[in-house]
């Protein structure tokens, strides 16, 4: 699931469904690579294009847990890999 502003940028409504090979080896990196390949207009909005690091005001959640600081090559939970649970990309709130 993408935050509203990224759904608008990608011209999608609701959830985004991704299919990619190697379901058992699915990682954050592979998921985000597949997302950016399917929606090239999102490149650089979620991760820095040169370093591949998550943008500071973006958080990732899997099965109700914040996985934003997990290594990008750690396996995603099976509930995410099988599509039972969504992988959430959330824009952090900032301001004062």
XYZ file of C-alpha atoms in Angstrom:
96
model
C 0.000 0.000 0.000
C 1.251 3.458 -0.912
C 0.507 6.801 0.727
C -2.041 8.947 -1.118
C 0.477 11.306 -2.697
C 2.478 8.409 -4.180
C -0.715 6.701 -5.437
C -1.592 9.937 -7.226
C 1.894 10.191 -8.704
C 1.699 6.579 -9.926
C -1.923 7.045 -11.104
C -3.229 4.064 -9.105
C -6.214 3.624 -6.814
C -5.999 1.505 -3.686
C -3.436 -1.243 -3.278
C -0.665 -1.983 -5.745
C -0.136 -5.664 -6.487
C 3.328 -6.783 -7.565
C 4.381 -10.084 -9.067
C 8.024 -11.098 -9.141
C 10.039 -14.312 -9.284
C 11.704 -15.809 -6.260
C 8.826 -15.397 -3.800
C 10.744 -17.271 -1.106
C 13.703 -14.907 -1.407
C 11.540 -11.775 -1.489
C 13.177 -8.856 0.292
C 12.443 -5.146 0.769
C 14.981 -4.399 -1.951
C 13.333 -6.762 -4.473
C 9.870 -5.477 -3.614
C 10.924 -1.838 -4.061
C 12.840 -2.703 -7.250
C 9.674 -4.326 -8.648
C 7.571 -1.322 -7.584
C 9.932 1.145 -9.273
C 10.130 -1.034 -12.405
C 6.327 -1.104 -12.648
C 5.930 2.572 -11.749
C 9.093 4.406 -12.921
C 7.655 7.755 -11.822
C 8.205 6.600 -8.215
C 11.993 6.278 -8.626
C 13.679 8.566 -6.154
C 10.533 9.196 -4.084
C 10.829 6.231 -1.712
C 14.580 5.601 -1.914
C 17.494 7.804 -2.849
C 18.409 6.932 -6.442
C 22.158 6.962 -5.925
C 22.427 5.216 -2.534
C 19.256 3.101 -2.546
C 18.562 4.178 1.041
C 15.040 4.795 2.299
C 14.048 8.456 2.323
C 13.997 9.914 5.854
C 10.259 10.654 5.914
C 9.193 7.257 4.572
C 8.490 4.249 6.807
C 7.897 0.580 5.950
C 5.560 -1.729 7.855
C 5.145 -5.499 7.494
C 2.608 -7.473 9.535
C 2.085 -4.518 11.879
C 5.792 -4.067 12.607
C 8.055 -1.180 11.623
C 10.681 -2.699 9.321
C 12.094 0.642 8.163
C 15.490 -0.026 9.703
C 15.738 -3.703 8.746
C 18.494 -4.488 6.240
C 17.057 -4.183 2.716
C 18.090 -7.756 1.870
C 16.428 -9.465 4.833
C 13.559 -11.764 3.811
C 10.041 -10.405 4.045
C 7.594 -12.293 6.303
C 5.730 -15.118 4.558
C 2.397 -13.299 5.059
C 3.760 -10.449 2.909
C 5.325 -12.762 0.307
C 2.058 -14.656 -0.175
C -0.082 -11.517 -0.315
C -2.071 -12.255 2.844
C -0.812 -9.048 4.486
C 0.110 -5.796 2.726
C 3.550 -4.217 2.815
C 2.848 -0.647 3.866
C 4.846 2.347 2.667
C 3.900 5.253 4.897
C 4.807 8.912 4.611
C 5.882 10.090 8.072
C 4.195 13.129 9.551
C 6.402 16.137 10.119
C 5.830 19.674 11.169
C 5.575 21.816 14.194
